CSV table of C-alpha atoms in Angstrom, one decimal:
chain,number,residue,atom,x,y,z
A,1,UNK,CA,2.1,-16.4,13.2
A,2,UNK,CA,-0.1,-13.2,14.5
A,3,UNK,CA,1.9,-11.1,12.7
A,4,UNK,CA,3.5,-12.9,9.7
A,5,UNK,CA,2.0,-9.9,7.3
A,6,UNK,CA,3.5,-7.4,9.3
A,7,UNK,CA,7.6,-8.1,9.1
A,8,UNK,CA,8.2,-4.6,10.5
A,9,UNK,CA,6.5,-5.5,13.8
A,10,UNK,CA,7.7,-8.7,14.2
A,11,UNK,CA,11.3,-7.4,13.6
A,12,UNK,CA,10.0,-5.4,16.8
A,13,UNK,CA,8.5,-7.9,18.6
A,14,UNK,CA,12.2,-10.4,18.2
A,15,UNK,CA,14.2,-7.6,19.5
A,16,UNK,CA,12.3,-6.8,22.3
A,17,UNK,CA,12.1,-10.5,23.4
A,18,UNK,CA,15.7,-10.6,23.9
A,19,UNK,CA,16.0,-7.0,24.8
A,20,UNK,CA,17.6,-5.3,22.1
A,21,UNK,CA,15.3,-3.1,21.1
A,22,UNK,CA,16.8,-0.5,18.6
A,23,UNK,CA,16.2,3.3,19.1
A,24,UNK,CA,13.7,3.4,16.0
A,25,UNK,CA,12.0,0.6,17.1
A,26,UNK,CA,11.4,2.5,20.4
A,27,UNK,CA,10.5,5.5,18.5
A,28,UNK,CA,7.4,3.5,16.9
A,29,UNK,CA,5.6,2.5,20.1
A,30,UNK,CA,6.1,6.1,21.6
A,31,UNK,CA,4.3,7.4,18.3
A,32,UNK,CA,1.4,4.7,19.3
A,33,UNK,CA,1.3,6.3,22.6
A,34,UNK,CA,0.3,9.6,20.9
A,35,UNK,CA,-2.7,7.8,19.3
A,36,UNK,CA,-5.7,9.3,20.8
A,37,UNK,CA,-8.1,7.1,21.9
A,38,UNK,CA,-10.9,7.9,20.1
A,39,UNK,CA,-12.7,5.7,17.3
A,40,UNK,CA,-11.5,2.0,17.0
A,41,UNK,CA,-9.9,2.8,20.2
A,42,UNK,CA,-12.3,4.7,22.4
A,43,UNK,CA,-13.7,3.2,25.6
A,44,UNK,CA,-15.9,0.3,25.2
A,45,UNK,CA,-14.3,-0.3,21.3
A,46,UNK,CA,-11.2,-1.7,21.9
A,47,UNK,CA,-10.1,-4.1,24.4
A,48,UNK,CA,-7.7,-2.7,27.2
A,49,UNK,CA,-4.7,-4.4,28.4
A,50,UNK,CA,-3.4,-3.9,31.6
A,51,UNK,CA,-0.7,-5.5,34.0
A,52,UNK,CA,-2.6,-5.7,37.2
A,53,UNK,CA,-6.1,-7.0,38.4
A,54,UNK,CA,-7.0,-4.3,40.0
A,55,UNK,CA,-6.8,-2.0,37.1
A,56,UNK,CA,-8.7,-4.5,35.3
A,57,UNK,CA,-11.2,-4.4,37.6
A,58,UNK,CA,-11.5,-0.8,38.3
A,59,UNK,CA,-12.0,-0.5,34.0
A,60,UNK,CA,-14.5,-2.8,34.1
A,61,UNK,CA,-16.6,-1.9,36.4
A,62,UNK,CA,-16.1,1.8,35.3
A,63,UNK,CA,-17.7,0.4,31.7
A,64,UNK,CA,-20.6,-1.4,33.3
A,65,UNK,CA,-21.4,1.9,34.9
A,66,UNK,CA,-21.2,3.6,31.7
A,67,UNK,CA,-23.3,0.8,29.9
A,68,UNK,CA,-26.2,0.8,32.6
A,69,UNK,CA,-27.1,4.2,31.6
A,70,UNK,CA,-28.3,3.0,29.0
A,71,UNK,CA,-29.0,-0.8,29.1
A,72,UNK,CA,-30.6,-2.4,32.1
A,73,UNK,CA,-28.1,-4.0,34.2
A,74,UNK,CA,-28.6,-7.6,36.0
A,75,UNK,CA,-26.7,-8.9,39.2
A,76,UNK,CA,-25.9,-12.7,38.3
A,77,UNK,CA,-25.0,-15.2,41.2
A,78,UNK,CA,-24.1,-18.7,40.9
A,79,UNK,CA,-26.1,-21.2,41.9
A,80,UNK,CA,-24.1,-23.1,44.9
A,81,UNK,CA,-25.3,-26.4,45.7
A,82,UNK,CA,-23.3,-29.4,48.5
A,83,UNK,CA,-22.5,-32.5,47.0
A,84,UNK,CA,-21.8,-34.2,50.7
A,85,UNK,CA,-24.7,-36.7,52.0
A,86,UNK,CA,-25.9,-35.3,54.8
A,87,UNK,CA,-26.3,-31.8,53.3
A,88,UNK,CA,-27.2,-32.7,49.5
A,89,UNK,CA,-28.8,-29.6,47.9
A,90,UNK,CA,-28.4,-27.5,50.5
A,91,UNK,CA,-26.5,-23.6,49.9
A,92,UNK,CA,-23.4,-23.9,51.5
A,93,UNK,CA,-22.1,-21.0,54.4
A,94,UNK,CA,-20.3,-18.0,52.4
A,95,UNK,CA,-17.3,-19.0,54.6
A,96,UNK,CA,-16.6,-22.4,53.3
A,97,UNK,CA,-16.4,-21.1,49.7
A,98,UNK,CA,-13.0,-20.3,48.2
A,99,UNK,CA,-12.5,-16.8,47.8
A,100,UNK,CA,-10.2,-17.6,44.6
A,101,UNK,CA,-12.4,-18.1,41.3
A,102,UNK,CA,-9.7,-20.8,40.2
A,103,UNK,CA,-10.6,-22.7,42.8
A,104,UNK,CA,-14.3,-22.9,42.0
A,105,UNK,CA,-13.7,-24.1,38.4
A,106,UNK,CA,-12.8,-20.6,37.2
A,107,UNK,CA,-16.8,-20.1,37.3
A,108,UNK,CA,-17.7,-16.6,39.2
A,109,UNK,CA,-19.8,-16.4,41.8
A,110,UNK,CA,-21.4,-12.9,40.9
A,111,UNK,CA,-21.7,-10.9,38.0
A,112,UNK,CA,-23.2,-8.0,36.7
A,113,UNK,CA,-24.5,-8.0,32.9
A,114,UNK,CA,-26.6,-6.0,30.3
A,115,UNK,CA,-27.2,-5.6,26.8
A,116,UNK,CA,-23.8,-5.0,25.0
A,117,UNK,CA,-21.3,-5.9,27.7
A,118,UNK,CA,-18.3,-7.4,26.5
A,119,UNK,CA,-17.4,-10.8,28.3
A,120,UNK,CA,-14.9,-13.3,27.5
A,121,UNK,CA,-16.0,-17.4,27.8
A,122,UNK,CA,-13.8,-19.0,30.6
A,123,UNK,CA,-14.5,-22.5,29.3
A,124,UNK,CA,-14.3,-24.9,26.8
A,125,UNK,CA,-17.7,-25.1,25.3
A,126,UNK,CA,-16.9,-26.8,21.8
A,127,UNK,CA,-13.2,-26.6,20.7
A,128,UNK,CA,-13.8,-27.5,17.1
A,129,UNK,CA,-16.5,-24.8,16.9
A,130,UNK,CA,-14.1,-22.3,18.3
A,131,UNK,CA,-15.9,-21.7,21.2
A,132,UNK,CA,-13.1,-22.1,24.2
A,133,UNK,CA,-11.6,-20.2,26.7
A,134,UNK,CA,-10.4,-16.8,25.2
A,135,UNK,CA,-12.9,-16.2,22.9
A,136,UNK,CA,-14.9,-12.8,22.9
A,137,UNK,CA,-17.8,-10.8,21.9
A,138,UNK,CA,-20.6,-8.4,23.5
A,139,UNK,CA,-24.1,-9.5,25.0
A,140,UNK,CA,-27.0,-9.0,22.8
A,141,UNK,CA,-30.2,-11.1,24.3
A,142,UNK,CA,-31.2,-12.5,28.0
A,143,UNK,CA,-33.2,-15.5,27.9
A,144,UNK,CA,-35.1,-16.2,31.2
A,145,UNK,CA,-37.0,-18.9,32.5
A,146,UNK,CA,-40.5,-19.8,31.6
A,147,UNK,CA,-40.5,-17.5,28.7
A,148,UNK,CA,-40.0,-14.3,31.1
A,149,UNK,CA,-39.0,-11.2,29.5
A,150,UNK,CA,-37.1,-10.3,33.0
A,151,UNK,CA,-35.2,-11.3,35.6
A,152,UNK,CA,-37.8,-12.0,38.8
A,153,UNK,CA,-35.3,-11.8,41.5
A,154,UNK,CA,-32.4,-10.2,41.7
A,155,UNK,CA,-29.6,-12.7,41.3
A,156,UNK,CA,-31.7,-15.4,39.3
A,157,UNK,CA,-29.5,-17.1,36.6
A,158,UNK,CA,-31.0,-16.6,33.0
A,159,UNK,CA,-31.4,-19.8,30.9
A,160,UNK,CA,-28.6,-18.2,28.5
A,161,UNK,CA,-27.5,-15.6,27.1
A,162,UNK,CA,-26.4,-14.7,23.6
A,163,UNK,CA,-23.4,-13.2,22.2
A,164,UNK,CA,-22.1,-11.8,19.1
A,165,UNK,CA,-18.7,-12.8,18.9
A,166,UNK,CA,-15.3,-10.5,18.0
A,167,UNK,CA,-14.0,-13.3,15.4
A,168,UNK,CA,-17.4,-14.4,13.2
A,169,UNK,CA,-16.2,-18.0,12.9
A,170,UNK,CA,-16.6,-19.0,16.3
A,171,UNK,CA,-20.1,-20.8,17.2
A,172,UNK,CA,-20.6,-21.1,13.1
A,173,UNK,CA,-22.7,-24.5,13.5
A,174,UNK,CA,-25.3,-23.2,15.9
A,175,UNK,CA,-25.3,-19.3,15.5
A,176,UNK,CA,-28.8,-18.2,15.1
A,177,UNK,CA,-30.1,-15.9,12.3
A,178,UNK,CA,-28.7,-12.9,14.0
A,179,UNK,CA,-25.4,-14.8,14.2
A,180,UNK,CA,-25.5,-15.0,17.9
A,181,UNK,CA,-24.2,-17.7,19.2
A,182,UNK,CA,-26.0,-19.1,22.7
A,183,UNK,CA,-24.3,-19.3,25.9
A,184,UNK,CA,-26.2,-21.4,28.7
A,185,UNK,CA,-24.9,-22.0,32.5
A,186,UNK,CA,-22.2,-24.0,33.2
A,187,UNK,CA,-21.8,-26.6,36.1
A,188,UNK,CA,-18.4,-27.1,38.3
A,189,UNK,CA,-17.7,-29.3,40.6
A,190,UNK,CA,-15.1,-28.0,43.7
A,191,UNK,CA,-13.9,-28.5,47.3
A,192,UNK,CA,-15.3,-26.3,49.9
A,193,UNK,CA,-13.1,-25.3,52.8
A,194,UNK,CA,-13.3,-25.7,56.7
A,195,UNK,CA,-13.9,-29.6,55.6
A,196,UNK,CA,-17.4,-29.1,54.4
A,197,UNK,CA,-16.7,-31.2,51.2
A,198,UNK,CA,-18.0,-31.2,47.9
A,199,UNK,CA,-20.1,-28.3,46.5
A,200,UNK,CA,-21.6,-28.2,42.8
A,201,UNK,CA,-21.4,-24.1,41.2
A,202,UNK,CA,-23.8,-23.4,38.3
A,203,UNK,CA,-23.1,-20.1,36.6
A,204,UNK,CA,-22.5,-18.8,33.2
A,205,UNK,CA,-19.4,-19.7,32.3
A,206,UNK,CA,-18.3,-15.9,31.5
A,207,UNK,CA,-16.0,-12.9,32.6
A,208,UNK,CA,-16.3,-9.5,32.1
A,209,UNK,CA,-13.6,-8.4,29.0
A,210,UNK,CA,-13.7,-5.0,28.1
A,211,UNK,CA,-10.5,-5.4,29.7
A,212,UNK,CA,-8.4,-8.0,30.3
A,213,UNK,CA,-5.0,-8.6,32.4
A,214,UNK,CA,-2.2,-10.1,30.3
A,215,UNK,CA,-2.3,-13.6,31.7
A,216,UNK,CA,-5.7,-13.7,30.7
A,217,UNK,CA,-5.0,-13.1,26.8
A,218,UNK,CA,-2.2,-16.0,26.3
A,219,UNK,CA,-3.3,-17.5,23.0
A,220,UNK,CA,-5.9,-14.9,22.2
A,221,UNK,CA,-5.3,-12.7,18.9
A,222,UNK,CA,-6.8,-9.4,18.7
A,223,UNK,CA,-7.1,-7.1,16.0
A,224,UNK,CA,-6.6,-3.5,17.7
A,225,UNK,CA,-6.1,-3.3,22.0
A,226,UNK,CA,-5.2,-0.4,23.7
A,227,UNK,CA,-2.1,-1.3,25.8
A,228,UNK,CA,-0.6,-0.2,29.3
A,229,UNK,CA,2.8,-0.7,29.0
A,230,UNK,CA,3.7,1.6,32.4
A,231,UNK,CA,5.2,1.1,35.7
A,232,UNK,CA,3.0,-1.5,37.1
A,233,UNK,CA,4.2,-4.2,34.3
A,234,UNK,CA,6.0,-6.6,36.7
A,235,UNK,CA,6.3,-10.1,35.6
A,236,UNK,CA,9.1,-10.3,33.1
A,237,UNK,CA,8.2,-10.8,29.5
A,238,UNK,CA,4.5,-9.0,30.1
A,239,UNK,CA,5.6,-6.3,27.6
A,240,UNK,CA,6.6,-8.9,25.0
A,241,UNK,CA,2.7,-10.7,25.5
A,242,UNK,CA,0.7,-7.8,25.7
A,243,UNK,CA,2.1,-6.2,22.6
A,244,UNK,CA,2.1,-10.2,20.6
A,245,UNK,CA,-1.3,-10.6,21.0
A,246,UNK,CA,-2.7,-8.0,18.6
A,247,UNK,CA,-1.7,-8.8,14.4
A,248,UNK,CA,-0.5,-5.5,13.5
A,249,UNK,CA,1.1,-2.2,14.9
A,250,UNK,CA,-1.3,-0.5,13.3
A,251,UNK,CA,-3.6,-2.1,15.8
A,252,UNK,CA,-2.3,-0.9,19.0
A,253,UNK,CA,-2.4,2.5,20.5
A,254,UNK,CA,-0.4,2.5,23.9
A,255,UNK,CA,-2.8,4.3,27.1
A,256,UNK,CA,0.7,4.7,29.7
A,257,UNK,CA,4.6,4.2,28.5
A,258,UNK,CA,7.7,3.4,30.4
A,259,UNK,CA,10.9,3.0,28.4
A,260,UNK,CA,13.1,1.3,31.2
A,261,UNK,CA,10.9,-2.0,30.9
A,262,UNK,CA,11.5,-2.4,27.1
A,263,UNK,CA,14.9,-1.6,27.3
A,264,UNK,CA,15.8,-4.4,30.2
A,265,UNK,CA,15.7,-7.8,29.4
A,266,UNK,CA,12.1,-9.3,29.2
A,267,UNK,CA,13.0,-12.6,30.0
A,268,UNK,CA,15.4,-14.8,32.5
A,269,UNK,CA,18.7,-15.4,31.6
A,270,UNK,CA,17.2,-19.6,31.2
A,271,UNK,CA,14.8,-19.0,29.1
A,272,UNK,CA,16.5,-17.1,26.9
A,273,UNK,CA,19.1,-20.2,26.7
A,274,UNK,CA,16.1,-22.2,25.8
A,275,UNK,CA,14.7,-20.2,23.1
A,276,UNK,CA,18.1,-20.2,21.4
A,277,UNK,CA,18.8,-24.1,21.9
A,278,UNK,CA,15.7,-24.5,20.1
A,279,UNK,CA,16.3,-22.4,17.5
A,280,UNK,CA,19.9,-23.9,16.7
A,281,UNK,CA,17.7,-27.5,17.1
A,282,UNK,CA,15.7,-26.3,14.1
A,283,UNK,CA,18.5,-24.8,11.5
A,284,UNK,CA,20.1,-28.2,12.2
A,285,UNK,CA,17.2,-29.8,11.1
């Protein structure tokens, strides 16, 4: 459905599913690995795609360096609060928390913003407004408490935030006349470990998305991504989502290339047996 205007690369996209990839077909992804990146793909422009956390990680916080030269930069922590009667409201021990964000309702416990980051939301805010988990844009306004132009402590949550999101349908019923859509703090509820119990996490409800790891993009669209399709691609069919999530070639330049894992198969023998029992269900039909 991305790419139904683009039969060239979806032709592509089939063959490299199964892993039958044709020698011209090759020859058009390493012509998008000559694409400099520069313009609508230069640093901080398009979103990167990589295979592995830690390059994620390391690409992100290389852009927030970047972007506090020239936008003041805030450290955000979440607001951790017990649940269990005899310590209600009290900050729980670093130790007892989960070091895994998925375990503390995908809500982070630190982050570091400014003006013009790009974030991605983690959470279903309003589905039928578009604003779910997926959807991105950049930071353009800090609101903080009691009408404060800054950040008092380092740390201290902001009321909200406001972002300008990539697709300009999302948040269309309460954008505001700059067509930024706000973004207050979310509340999770998890369990703490070492048996303290129960322990409430406030915290804006966002990630940092200039880039992204594959995982993270399943069921997002994009409309140009700069792609690492190298030697740390592991999971079988990575390739296949990293490339399906942008609408057109034309949208994808390609930052690292390694042949060998478009030309093996993407995907267990099974699930290829599965994708072909359903399409035989639906020529039947």
């Amino acid at each position: 459905m991305r790419q139904q205007n683009d039969v060239e690369f979806i032709e592509l996209l089939n063959n490299l599913r199964v892993g039958e990839l044709t020698t011209s077909q090759l020859q058009l992804l390493c012509e998008r690995r000559r694409i400099p990146l520069t313009g609508d793909f230069a640093d901080g422009v398009a979103v990167r795609i990589y295979p592995t956390v830690k390059q994620v990680d390391d690409y992100n916080d290389l852009m927030t360096t970047e972007n506090s030269k020239v936008h003041k930069t805030y450290a955000i922590t979440a607001v951790d609060e017990s649940r269990e009667v005899a310590t209600y409201g009290k900050t729980p021990p670093p130790n007892v928390i989960p070091r895994n964000v998925n375990s503390c309702g995908g809500l982070l416990s630190t982050l570091k913003l400014a003006e013009e980051s790009r974030v991605m939301l983690r959470r279903n805010i309003s589905v039928s407004d578009g604003l779910v988990n997926g959807a991105m844009g950049i930071v353009k306004k800090f609101k903080w408490p009691a009408l404060r132009r800054e950040q008092i402590e380092e740390g201290e949550l902001p009321e909200s935030v406001f972002i300008q999101f990539d697709d300009e349908t999302i948040g269309s019923r309460i954008k505001d006349e700059n067509g930024w859509v706000q973004i207050t703090p979310t509340v999770a509820t998890f369990q703490a470990t070492k048996g303290y119990g129960d322990v409430e996490r406030r915290m804006l409800p966002l990630i940092l998305s200039w880039a992204v790891t594959v995982h993270k993009l399943q069921g997002t669209t994009l409309e140009k991504a700069v792609i690492d399709l190298g030697k740390k691609n592991f999971a079988k069919g990575q390739v296949y989502v990293a490339l399906s999530r942008v609408k057109t070639l034309e949208g994808i330049a390609l930052s690292d290339l390694d042949a060998n894992k478009l030309l093996s198969r993407p995907h267990d023998e099974r699930a290829l047996q599965e994708m072909t029992r359903l399409r035989n269900l639906n020529s039947v039909s």
